[in-house]
PDB file of C-alpha atoms in Angstrom:
ATOM      1  CA  MET A   1       0.388   0.679  -0.036  1.00 79.00           C
ATOM      2  CA  SER A   2       1.434   3.349  -0.648  1.00 95.00           C
ATOM      3  CA  ILE A   3       0.160   5.955   1.260  1.00 98.00           C
ATOM      4  CA  ARG A   4      -0.231   9.520  -1.036  1.00 98.00           C
ATOM      5  CA  TYR A   5      -1.492  12.511  -0.502  1.00 98.00           C
ATOM      6  CA  ASP A   6      -2.458  13.449  -3.890  1.00 98.00           C
ATOM      7  CA  GLY A   7      -5.001  16.297  -4.743  1.00 98.00           C
ATOM      8  CA  GLN A   8      -4.381  17.448  -0.572  1.00 98.00           C
ATOM      9  CA  VAL A   9      -3.342  20.609   1.029  1.00 98.00           C
ATOM     10  CA  ALA A  10      -1.304  20.206   4.250  1.00 98.00           C
ATOM     11  CA  ILE A  11      -0.178  23.108   5.494  1.00 98.00           C
ATOM     12  CA  VAL A  12       3.481  22.743   7.894  1.00 98.00           C
ATOM     13  CA  THR A  13       4.491  25.286  10.720  1.00 97.00           C
ATOM     14  CA  GLY A  14       8.234  25.463  11.888  1.00 94.00           C
ATOM     15  CA  SER A  15       9.091  24.600   8.456  1.00 93.00           C
ATOM     16  CA  GLY A  16      11.643  26.955   7.741  1.00 92.00           C
ATOM     17  CA  GLY A  17      13.749  23.856   8.519  1.00 90.00           C
ATOM     18  CA  GLY A  18      14.617  20.331  11.497  1.00 88.00           C
ATOM     19  CA  LEU A  19      11.881  18.137  11.861  1.00 92.00           C
ATOM     20  CA  ASP A  20       9.440  20.141   9.327  1.00 91.00           C
ATOM     21  CA  ARG A  21      11.290  21.125   6.651  1.00 96.00           C
ATOM     22  CA  CYS A  22      11.842  17.570   6.768  1.00 96.00           C
ATOM     23  CA  HIS A  23       7.503  16.888   7.334  1.00 97.00           C
ATOM     24  CA  ALA A  24       6.946  19.408   4.003  1.00 98.00           C
ATOM     25  CA  ILE A  25       9.355  17.550   1.783  1.00 98.00           C
ATOM     26  CA  GLU A  26       7.968  14.644   2.107  1.00 98.00           C
ATOM     27  CA  LEU A  27       4.828  15.377   2.366  1.00 98.00           C
ATOM     28  CA  ALA A  28       5.114  17.240  -0.928  1.00 98.00           C
ATOM     29  CA  LYS A  29       6.482  14.650  -2.616  1.00 98.00           C
ATOM     30  CA  ARG A  30       3.656  12.445  -1.936  1.00 98.00           C
ATOM     31  CA  GLY A  31       1.145  14.635  -3.799  1.00 98.00           C
ATOM     32  CA  ALA A  32       0.232  16.996  -0.802  1.00 98.00           C
ATOM     33  CA  LYS A  33       0.213  20.540  -2.131  1.00 98.00           C
ATOM     34  CA  VAL A  34       2.872  22.686   1.115  1.00 98.00           C
ATOM     35  CA  VAL A  35       2.607  25.852   2.940  1.00 98.00           C
ATOM     36  CA  VAL A  36       5.686  26.204   3.937  1.00 97.00           C
ATOM     37  CA  ASN A  37       4.634  28.495   7.354  1.00 96.00           C
ATOM     38  CA  ASP A  38       7.833  29.640   9.614  1.00 95.00           C
ATOM     39  CA  LEU A  39       8.763  33.204  11.168  1.00 87.00           C
ATOM     40  CA  GLY A  40      12.057  32.884  10.251  1.00 76.00           C
ATOM     41  CA  GLY A  41      13.702  33.827  13.714  1.00 55.00           C
ATOM     42  CA  SER A  42      15.993  32.100  16.534  1.00 53.00           C
ATOM     43  CA  VAL A  43      15.513  29.203  18.789  1.00 60.00           C
ATOM     44  CA  ASP A  44      14.721  31.420  21.192  1.00 51.00           C
ATOM     45  CA  GLY A  45      11.519  32.864  19.337  1.00 48.00           C
ATOM     46  CA  SER A  46      13.987  36.469  18.355  1.00 51.00           C
ATOM     47  CA  GLY A  47      14.527  38.008  15.337  1.00 47.00           C
ATOM     48  CA  ARG A  48      11.991  37.426  11.717  1.00 56.00           C
ATOM     49  CA  GLY A  49      12.691  36.212   8.365  1.00 58.00           C
ATOM     50  CA  SER A  50      11.482  34.347   4.805  1.00 80.00           C
ATOM     51  CA  ASP A  51      14.376  32.896   3.735  1.00 89.00           C
ATOM     52  CA  ALA A  52      14.148  29.760   5.376  1.00 91.00           C
ATOM     53  CA  ALA A  53      10.600  29.769   4.372  1.00 95.00           C
ATOM     54  CA  GLU A  54      11.470  30.929   0.898  1.00 95.00           C
ATOM     55  CA  ALA A  55      14.754  28.098   0.422  1.00 95.00           C
ATOM     56  CA  VAL A  56      12.195  25.335   1.436  1.00 97.00           C
ATOM     57  CA  VAL A  57       9.529  25.841  -1.236  1.00 97.00           C
ATOM     58  CA  ALA A  58      12.734  26.159  -3.627  1.00 97.00           C
ATOM     59  CA  GLU A  59      13.713  22.852  -2.703  1.00 97.00           C
ATOM     60  CA  ILE A  60       9.925  21.522  -3.630  1.00 98.00           C
ATOM     61  CA  VAL A  61       9.376  23.298  -6.777  1.00 98.00           C
ATOM     62  CA  ALA A  62      13.023  22.394  -7.986  1.00 98.00           C
ATOM     63  CA  ALA A  63      11.792  18.725  -6.914  1.00 98.00           C
ATOM     64  CA  SER A  64       8.761  19.615  -9.535  1.00 98.00           C
ATOM     65  CA  GLY A  65       6.203  19.614  -6.557  1.00 98.00           C
ATOM     66  CA  GLU A  66       3.811  22.467  -5.336  1.00 98.00           C
ATOM     67  CA  ALA A  67       4.530  25.091  -2.194  1.00 98.00           C
ATOM     68  CA  ILE A  68       4.374  28.249  -1.278  1.00 97.00           C
ATOM     69  CA  ALA A  69       6.106  30.464   1.805  1.00 96.00           C
ATOM     70  CA  ASN A  70       4.011  32.057   4.471  1.00 96.00           C
ATOM     71  CA  GLY A  71       6.434  33.895   7.984  1.00 95.00           C
ATOM     72  CA  ALA A  72       2.984  34.050  10.198  1.00 96.00           C
ATOM     73  CA  ASN A  73       3.810  34.335  13.643  1.00 95.00           C
ATOM     74  CA  VAL A  74       1.575  31.292  14.644  1.00 97.00           C
ATOM     75  CA  ALA A  75       0.769  32.761  18.370  1.00 97.00           C
ATOM     76  CA  LYS A  76      -0.863  36.098  16.606  1.00 97.00           C
ATOM     77  CA  TYR A  77      -4.270  34.832  14.679  1.00 98.00           C
ATOM     78  CA  ASP A  78      -4.920  37.890  13.094  1.00 98.00           C
ATOM     79  CA  GLU A  79      -1.370  36.602  10.975  1.00 97.00           C
ATOM     80  CA  VAL A  80      -2.829  32.635  11.477  1.00 98.00           C
ATOM     81  CA  GLU A  81      -6.334  33.817   9.333  1.00 98.00           C
ATOM     82  CA  ALA A  82      -3.933  35.638   6.829  1.00 98.00           C
ATOM     83  CA  MET A  83      -2.591  32.407   6.456  1.00 98.00           C
ATOM     84  CA  ILE A  84      -5.008  30.248   6.009  1.00 98.00           C
ATOM     85  CA  LYS A  85      -6.552  32.451   3.323  1.00 98.00           C
ATOM     86  CA  GLN A  86      -3.264  32.747   2.013  1.00 97.00           C
ATOM     87  CA  THR A  87      -4.301  28.691   1.555  1.00 98.00           C
ATOM     88  CA  VAL A  88      -7.861  28.655   0.667  1.00 98.00           C
ATOM     89  CA  ASP A  89      -7.669  31.643  -2.376  1.00 98.00           C
ATOM     90  CA  LYS A  90      -4.240  29.618  -3.830  1.00 98.00           C
ATOM     91  CA  TRP A  91      -5.615  26.072  -3.145  1.00 98.00           C
ATOM     92  CA  GLY A  92      -9.264  26.692  -2.681  1.00 98.00           C
ATOM     93  CA  ARG A  93      -9.314  23.199   0.633  1.00 98.00           C
ATOM     94  CA  VAL A  94      -6.738  23.327   3.905  1.00 98.00           C
ATOM     95  CA  ASP A  95      -6.845  18.576   4.272  1.00 98.00           C
ATOM     96  CA  ILE A  96      -3.799  18.021   6.771  1.00 98.00           C
ATOM     97  CA  LEU A  97      -2.220  20.670   9.402  1.00 98.00           C
ATOM     98  CA  VAL A  98       1.195  19.976  11.558  1.00 98.00           C
ATOM     99  CA  ASN A  99       1.737  22.073  14.179  1.00 98.00           C
ATOM    100  CA  ASN A 100       5.321  22.018  14.651  1.00 95.00           C
ATOM    101  CA  ALA A 101       6.497  26.045  15.214  1.00 93.00           C
ATOM    102  CA  GLY A 102       8.344  25.989  18.390  1.00 93.00           C
ATOM    103  CA  ILE A 103      10.996  27.920  20.556  1.00 91.00           C
ATOM    104  CA  LEU A 104      13.406  27.424  23.395  1.00 91.00           C
ATOM    105  CA  ARG A 105      14.008  29.210  26.504  1.00 92.00           C
ATOM    106  CA  ASP A 106      15.244  27.162  28.906  1.00 92.00           C
ATOM    107  CA  LYS A 107      15.850  27.443  32.850  1.00 95.00           C
ATOM    108  CA  SER A 108      14.782  26.378  35.804  1.00 96.00           C
ATOM    109  CA  PHE A 109      11.605  27.465  37.532  1.00 95.00           C
ATOM    110  CA  ALA A 110      13.353  29.684  39.932  1.00 97.00           C
ATOM    111  CA  LYS A 111      15.342  31.521  37.199  1.00 97.00           C
ATOM    112  CA  CYS A 112      12.585  31.584  33.977  1.00 96.00           C
ATOM    113  CA  SER A 113      10.914  35.003  34.004  1.00 97.00           C
ATOM    114  CA  LEU A 114       7.037  34.454  33.988  1.00 97.00           C
ATOM    115  CA  GLU A 115       7.447  36.804  30.715  1.00 96.00           C
ATOM    116  CA  ASP A 116       9.484  33.661  28.873  1.00 96.00           C
ATOM    117  CA  TYR A 117       7.271  30.923  30.648  1.00 96.00           C
ATOM    118  CA  LYS A 118       4.264  33.039  28.947  1.00 97.00           C
ATOM    119  CA  LEU A 119       6.050  33.280  24.811  1.00 97.00           C
ATOM    120  CA  VAL A 120       6.477  29.382  25.341  1.00 96.00           C
ATOM    121  CA  LEU A 121       3.118  28.416  26.049  1.00 97.00           C
ATOM    122  CA  ASP A 122       1.939  31.297  23.225  1.00 97.00           C
ATOM    123  CA  VAL A 123       3.940  29.383  20.675  1.00 96.00           C
ATOM    124  CA  HIS A 124       3.782  26.294  21.502  1.00 97.00           C
ATOM    125  CA  LEU A 125       0.355  25.668  22.747  1.00 98.00           C
ATOM    126  CA  MET A 126      -1.271  28.784  21.654  1.00 98.00           C
ATOM    127  CA  GLY A 127      -0.207  28.835  18.059  1.00 98.00           C
ATOM    128  CA  THR A 128      -1.206  24.786  17.897  1.00 98.00           C
ATOM    129  CA  VAL A 129      -3.904  26.922  19.173  1.00 98.00           C
ATOM    130  CA  ASN A 130      -4.603  29.170  16.369  1.00 98.00           C
ATOM    131  CA  CYS A 131      -3.741  27.382  13.432  1.00 98.00           C
ATOM    132  CA  THR A 132      -6.437  24.429  14.289  1.00 98.00           C
ATOM    133  CA  LYS A 133      -9.194  26.707  15.122  1.00 98.00           C
ATOM    134  CA  ALA A 134      -8.594  28.759  12.227  1.00 98.00           C
ATOM    135  CA  CYS A 135      -8.665  25.193   9.750  1.00 98.00           C
ATOM    136  CA  TRP A 136     -11.228  23.965  12.151  1.00 98.00           C
ATOM    137  CA  GLU A 137     -14.589  25.179  10.659  1.00 98.00           C
ATOM    138  CA  ILE A 138     -13.452  24.498   6.868  1.00 98.00           C
ATOM    139  CA  MET A 139     -12.590  20.384   8.162  1.00 98.00           C
ATOM    140  CA  ARG A 140     -15.769  20.464   9.832  1.00 98.00           C
ATOM    141  CA  GLU A 141     -17.682  21.757   6.446  1.00 98.00           C
ATOM    142  CA  GLN A 142     -15.501  19.781   3.720  1.00 98.00           C
ATOM    143  CA  ALA A 143     -16.056  15.842   6.197  1.00 98.00           C
ATOM    144  CA  TYR A 144     -12.359  15.607   6.369  1.00 98.00           C
ATOM    145  CA  GLY A 145      -8.890  16.514   8.434  1.00 98.00           C
ATOM    146  CA  ARG A 146      -5.998  15.082   9.281  1.00 99.00           C
ATOM    147  CA  ILE A 147      -4.116  17.444  12.067  1.00 98.00           C
ATOM    148  CA  VAL A 148      -1.178  16.463  13.787  1.00 98.00           C
ATOM    149  CA  VAL A 149       0.508  18.228  17.519  1.00 98.00           C
ATOM    150  CA  THR A 150       3.557  18.686  18.101  1.00 97.00           C
ATOM    151  CA  THR A 151       4.457  16.900  21.890  1.00 97.00           C
ATOM    152  CA  SER A 152       7.757  16.009  23.351  1.00 95.00           C
ATOM    153  CA  SER A 153       9.240  13.953  26.309  1.00 94.00           C
ATOM    154  CA  SER A 154       9.509  16.531  28.049  1.00 94.00           C
ATOM    155  CA  GLY A 155       6.015  16.944  29.315  1.00 94.00           C
ATOM    156  CA  LEU A 156       5.422  13.388  28.884  1.00 96.00           C
ATOM    157  CA  TYR A 157       7.698  12.713  31.639  1.00 95.00           C
ATOM    158  CA  GLY A 158       9.640  15.465  32.168  1.00 94.00           C
ATOM    159  CA  ASN A 159      13.062  17.186  31.846  1.00 91.00           C
ATOM    160  CA  PHE A 160      15.158  20.075  33.694  1.00 92.00           C
ATOM    161  CA  GLY A 161      15.168  23.072  33.259  1.00 94.00           C
ATOM    162  CA  GLN A 162      11.822  22.483  30.893  1.00 95.00           C
ATOM    163  CA  THR A 163       8.398  23.989  32.784  1.00 96.00           C
ATOM    164  CA  ASN A 164       7.553  26.559  30.291  1.00 97.00           C
ATOM    165  CA  TYR A 165       8.133  23.835  27.574  1.00 96.00           C
ATOM    166  CA  GLY A 166       7.179  20.531  29.275  1.00 96.00           C
ATOM    167  CA  SER A 167       3.941  22.803  29.992  1.00 97.00           C
ATOM    168  CA  ALA A 168       2.583  23.409  27.132  1.00 97.00           C
ATOM    169  CA  LYS A 169       3.853  20.493  24.880  1.00 97.00           C
ATOM    170  CA  MET A 170       1.408  18.569  27.731  1.00 98.00           C
ATOM    171  CA  GLY A 171      -1.278  21.033  27.348  1.00 98.00           C
ATOM    172  CA  VAL A 172      -1.550  20.385  23.297  1.00 98.00           C
ATOM    173  CA  ILE A 173      -1.804  16.814  24.489  1.00 98.00           C
ATOM    174  CA  GLY A 174      -5.135  18.028  26.206  1.00 98.00           C
ATOM    175  CA  MET A 175      -5.996  19.374  23.609  1.00 98.00           C
ATOM    176  CA  MET A 176      -5.966  17.006  21.110  1.00 98.00           C
ATOM    177  CA  ASN A 177      -7.521  14.160  23.270  1.00 98.00           C
ATOM    178  CA  THR A 178     -10.354  16.607  22.811  1.00 98.00           C
ATOM    179  CA  LEU A 179     -10.396  17.526  19.518  1.00 98.00           C
ATOM    180  CA  SER A 180     -10.612  13.844  18.698  1.00 98.00           C
ATOM    181  CA  GLN A 181     -13.907  13.694  19.994  1.00 98.00           C
ATOM    182  CA  GLU A 182     -15.873  16.400  18.248  1.00 98.00           C
ATOM    183  CA  GLY A 183     -13.474  16.056  15.508  1.00 98.00           C
ATOM    184  CA  ALA A 184     -15.067  12.410  15.043  1.00 98.00           C
ATOM    185  CA  LYS A 185     -17.940  12.521  13.422  1.00 98.00           C
ATOM    186  CA  TYR A 186     -16.886  15.355  10.726  1.00 98.00           C
ATOM    187  CA  ASN A 187     -14.032  12.676   9.870  1.00 98.00           C
ATOM    188  CA  ILE A 188     -10.859  15.218  11.125  1.00 99.00           C
ATOM    189  CA  ARG A 189      -8.485  13.044  13.620  1.00 98.00           C
ATOM    190  CA  VAL A 190      -5.967  14.147  15.827  1.00 98.00           C
ATOM    191  CA  ASN A 191      -3.088  12.585  17.081  1.00 98.00           C
ATOM    192  CA  ALA A 192      -0.132  13.854  18.429  1.00 98.00           C
ATOM    193  CA  LEU A 193       4.023  13.495  17.429  1.00 98.00           C
ATOM    194  CA  ALA A 194       6.408  12.668  19.965  1.00 97.00           C
ATOM    195  CA  PRO A 195       9.865  13.417  18.386  1.00 95.00           C
ATOM    196  CA  THR A 196      13.147  12.237  19.374  1.00 89.00           C
ATOM    197  CA  ALA A 197      15.714  14.339  16.612  1.00 75.00           C
ATOM    198  CA  GLY A 198      18.433  16.034  16.276  1.00 64.00           C
ATOM    199  CA  THR A 199      18.258  19.517  14.528  1.00 56.00           C
ATOM    200  CA  ARG A 200      18.841  23.419  15.992  1.00 55.00           C
ATOM    201  CA  MET A 201      17.307  23.177  19.099  1.00 54.00           C
ATOM    202  CA  THR A 202      18.897  19.983  20.748  1.00 59.00           C
ATOM    203  CA  GLU A 203      22.726  20.242  19.048  1.00 60.00           C
ATOM    204  CA  GLY A 204      25.153  20.102  22.139  1.00 62.00           C
ATOM    205  CA  LEU A 205      22.607  18.807  23.557  1.00 65.00           C
ATOM    206  CA  LEU A 206      23.028  14.764  22.580  1.00 68.00           C
ATOM    207  CA  PRO A 207      26.218  12.910  22.143  1.00 73.00           C
ATOM    208  CA  GLU A 208      27.834  13.221  18.370  1.00 77.00           C
ATOM    209  CA  GLU A 209      26.611   9.681  17.888  1.00 78.00           C
ATOM    210  CA  ALA A 210      23.484   9.971  19.043  1.00 75.00           C
ATOM    211  CA  PHE A 211      22.670  12.934  17.284  1.00 76.00           C
ATOM    212  CA  GLU A 212      24.060  10.901  13.691  1.00 83.00           C
ATOM    213  CA  LEU A 213      21.366   8.085  14.361  1.00 88.00           C
ATOM    214  CA  LEU A 214      18.083  10.772  15.805  1.00 87.00           C
ATOM    215  CA  THR A 215      17.722  12.410  12.282  1.00 90.00           C
ATOM    216  CA  PRO A 216      14.785  14.441  10.761  1.00 92.00           C
ATOM    217  CA  GLU A 217      14.164  12.067   8.189  1.00 94.00           C
ATOM    218  CA  THR A 218      14.034   9.078  10.989  1.00 94.00           C
ATOM    219  CA  VAL A 219      11.294  11.299  12.493  1.00 96.00           C
ATOM    220  CA  THR A 220       8.774  12.719   9.546  1.00 97.00           C
ATOM    221  CA  PRO A 221       7.498   9.199   8.415  1.00 98.00           C
ATOM    222  CA  ALA A 222       5.099   8.946  11.235  1.00 98.00           C
ATOM    223  CA  VAL A 223       4.174  12.004  10.424  1.00 98.00           C
ATOM    224  CA  LEU A 224       3.364  11.312   7.312  1.00 98.00           C
ATOM    225  CA  TYR A 225       1.510   7.369   8.817  1.00 98.00           C
ATOM    226  CA  MET A 226      -0.764  10.572  11.207  1.00 98.00           C
ATOM    227  CA  VAL A 227      -1.790  12.635   8.293  1.00 98.00           C
ATOM    228  CA  SER A 228      -2.855   8.948   5.560  1.00 98.00           C
ATOM    229  CA  GLU A 229      -6.152   8.448   5.191  1.00 98.00           C
ATOM    230  CA  ASP A 230      -6.199   5.748   7.305  1.00 98.00           C
ATOM    231  CA  ALA A 231      -4.878   7.544  10.234  1.00 98.00           C
ATOM    232  CA  PRO A 232      -6.089   6.936  13.918  1.00 98.00           C
ATOM    233  CA  THR A 233      -6.676   9.065  15.872  1.00 98.00           C
ATOM    234  CA  ARG A 234      -6.068  10.355  20.190  1.00 98.00           C
ATOM    235  CA  THR A 235      -2.769   8.455  19.245  1.00 98.00           C
ATOM    236  CA  ILE A 236       0.828   9.414  20.614  1.00 98.00           C
ATOM    237  CA  LEU A 237       3.079   8.397  18.752  1.00 98.00           C
ATOM    238  CA  ALA A 238       7.154   8.803  19.424  1.00 97.00           C
ATOM    239  CA  ALA A 239       9.613   8.499  17.031  1.00 96.00           C
ATOM    240  CA  GLY A 240      13.290   9.210  16.521  1.00 94.00           C
ATOM    241  CA  ALA A 241      16.599   6.860  15.094  1.00 91.00           C
ATOM    242  CA  GLY A 242      14.161   4.797  12.848  1.00 94.00           C
ATOM    243  CA  SER A 243      12.225   3.123  15.513  1.00 95.00           C
ATOM    244  CA  PHE A 244       8.564   3.762  16.824  1.00 97.00           C
ATOM    245  CA  ALA A 245       6.622   3.828  19.896  1.00 97.00           C
ATOM    246  CA  VAL A 246       2.794   4.743  21.893  1.00 98.00           C
ATOM    247  CA  ALA A 247       2.306   6.614  24.612  1.00 98.00           C
ATOM    248  CA  ARG A 248      -0.038   6.177  26.839  1.00 97.00           C
ATOM    249  CA  ILE A 249      -1.749   7.546  30.062  1.00 97.00           C
ATOM    250  CA  VAL A 250      -3.456   5.092  31.922  1.00 97.00           C
ATOM    251  CA  GLU A 251      -5.786   5.187  35.147  1.00 98.00           C
ATOM    252  CA  SER A 252      -5.208   2.478  37.821  1.00 98.00           C
ATOM    253  CA  ALA A 253      -8.558  -0.124  38.740  1.00 98.00           C
ATOM    254  CA  GLY A 254      -8.010   2.106  42.145  1.00 98.00           C
ATOM    255  CA  LYS A 255      -9.547   1.048  45.576  1.00 98.00           C
ATOM    256  CA  TRP A 256     -13.069   2.083  47.046  1.00 98.00           C
ATOM    257  CA  LEU A 257     -12.679   2.882  50.200  1.00 98.00           C
ATOM    258  CA  PRO A 258     -15.441   3.102  53.448  1.00 97.00           C
ATOM    259  CA  PRO A 259     -16.435   5.754  55.182  1.00 97.00           C
ATOM    260  CA  GLU A 260     -14.208   5.499  58.315  1.00 98.00           C
ATOM    261  CA  GLU A 261     -11.057   4.498  56.080  1.00 98.00           C
ATOM    262  CA  GLN A 262     -11.823   7.783  53.859  1.00 98.00           C
ATOM    263  CA  THR A 263      -9.068   9.311  54.912  1.00 98.00           C
ATOM    264  CA  PRO A 264      -5.163  10.178  54.440  1.00 98.00           C
ATOM    265  CA  GLU A 265      -4.568   7.823  56.846  1.00 98.00           C
ATOM    266  CA  GLY A 266      -6.375   5.303  54.229  1.00 98.00           C
ATOM    267  CA  ILE A 267      -5.189   6.426  51.555  1.00 98.00           C
ATOM    268  CA  ALA A 268      -1.346   5.791  52.699  1.00 98.00           C
ATOM    269  CA  ALA A 269      -2.452   2.184  54.291  1.00 98.00           C
ATOM    270  CA  SER A 270      -4.078   1.517  50.825  1.00 98.00           C
ATOM    271  CA  TRP A 271      -1.790   3.095  48.678  1.00 98.00           C
ATOM    272  CA  ASP A 272       0.053  -0.324  46.750  1.00 98.00           C
ATOM    273  CA  ASP A 273      -3.707  -0.880  46.047  1.00 98.00           C
ATOM    274  CA  ILE A 274      -4.527   1.447  44.719  1.00 98.00           C
ATOM    275  CA  THR A 275      -1.551   2.299  42.671  1.00 98.00           C
ATOM    276  CA  ALA A 276      -1.107  -1.641  41.342  1.00 98.00           C
ATOM    277  CA  THR A 277      -0.720  -1.675  37.762  1.00 97.00           C
ATOM    278  CA  GLU A 278      -2.866  -4.523  37.192  1.00 97.00           C
ATOM    279  CA  GLY A 279      -5.801  -3.647  35.692  1.00 96.00           C
ATOM    280  CA  GLU A 280      -4.831  -0.575  34.695  1.00 97.00           C
ATOM    281  CA  THR A 281      -7.294   1.466  31.457  1.00 97.00           C
ATOM    282  CA  GLN A 282      -6.781   3.734  28.447  1.00 96.00           C
ATOM    283  CA  PRO A 283     -10.553   6.020  29.124  1.00 95.00           C
ATOM    284  CA  GLY A 284     -11.752   6.949  25.631  1.00 94.00           C
ATOM    285  CA  GLY A 285     -13.100  10.363  28.134  1.00 94.00           C
ATOM    286  CA  GLY A 286     -13.307  12.175  30.961  1.00 94.00           C
ATOM    287  CA  ALA A 287     -16.556  11.117  31.992  1.00 95.00           C
ATOM    288  CA  GLU A 288     -15.379   7.326  32.233  1.00 95.00           C
ATOM    289  CA  GLN A 289     -12.945   8.048  35.357  1.00 95.00           C
ATOM    290  CA  THR A 290     -16.682   9.522  36.948  1.00 94.00           C
ATOM    291  CA  VAL A 291     -18.315   6.277  35.831  1.00 94.00           C
ATOM    292  CA  LYS A 292     -15.353   4.032  37.526  1.00 95.00           C
ATOM    293  CA  MET A 293     -15.193   6.087  40.418  1.00 95.00           C
ATOM    294  CA  VAL A 294     -18.629   5.692  41.437  1.00 95.00           C
ATOM    295  CA  GLY A 295     -19.163   2.195  40.451  1.00 95.00           C
ATOM    296  CA  LEU A 296     -16.394   1.153  43.015  1.00 95.00           C
ATOM    297  CA  ALA A 297     -18.234   3.239  44.815  1.00 95.00           C
ATOM    298  CA  MET A 298     -21.721   1.556  44.812  1.00 95.00           C
ATOM    299  CA  GLN A 299     -19.628  -1.853  44.134  1.00 95.00           C
ATOM    300  CA  GLY A 300     -18.357  -0.989  47.810  1.00 95.00           C
ATOM    301  CA  LEU A 301     -21.346   0.089  49.736  1.00 96.00           C
ATOM    302  CA  GLY A 302     -22.991  -3.048  47.945  1.00 95.00           C
ATOM    303  CA  LEU A 303     -25.469  -1.571  45.830  1.00 95.00           C
ATOM    304  CA  SER A 304     -24.671  -3.289  42.103  1.00 78.00           C
TER     305      SER A 304
END
């Protein structure tokens, strides 16, 4: 089976370099018309320029693909709206959105300013919200959409010095969980990429041997699959060095405590049972947790 995107239009944010440059080029190779969005700033978000995006467009066009450059700042909704208008005016639709634009302002929480914290949230989280919001009605009306948000192991598991980045990267998971439900009847599928790659954002942080294995090209296949017609939805797909895994948010089976044990001391005494991994589940929605908790209580009280 060959996965292609002929006749489809893809927007890839942050694609002037790194991972999303690779995503954009490979989407174009497989038939997609691509909007190469990049602010053209430095890793910390300062500066602006169109050279990076234009260079990727030139590379795609030279390979007989179709692409246009756009320099919208994803943190500013009016600029995102203009990007979507440019896309629809040019090609009439938006089928694929890959949210990857981001910056780093790494510092320990004690040293991180609120300004830097907010800026990272604005780019990673609100940038993803802005681009998705601007495309959402278009995808609903055409009854088709494939959206990828970019999360990180820093959000899923934590990483020293990245409280701002980790917060934003877990925020997009909450967004994905709900949008995958709201988009289901409109054939909109929403997934998350958790990449590990050697890019300018990780240069100097990894041993050279590992850096050489962690090429963007080993991550992009995950994105290509998650924006395909037969893509899953509500999936966190980790990718790096040609290896792929699925991350899940699970909940233990839990334990009901009788009224006299519903105390902090009672929780401490039952901690091993409460945290036991046997019987863990992956809830399909927030209401499932409520149903489970009430069910445990009713069973414990002999009401079911």
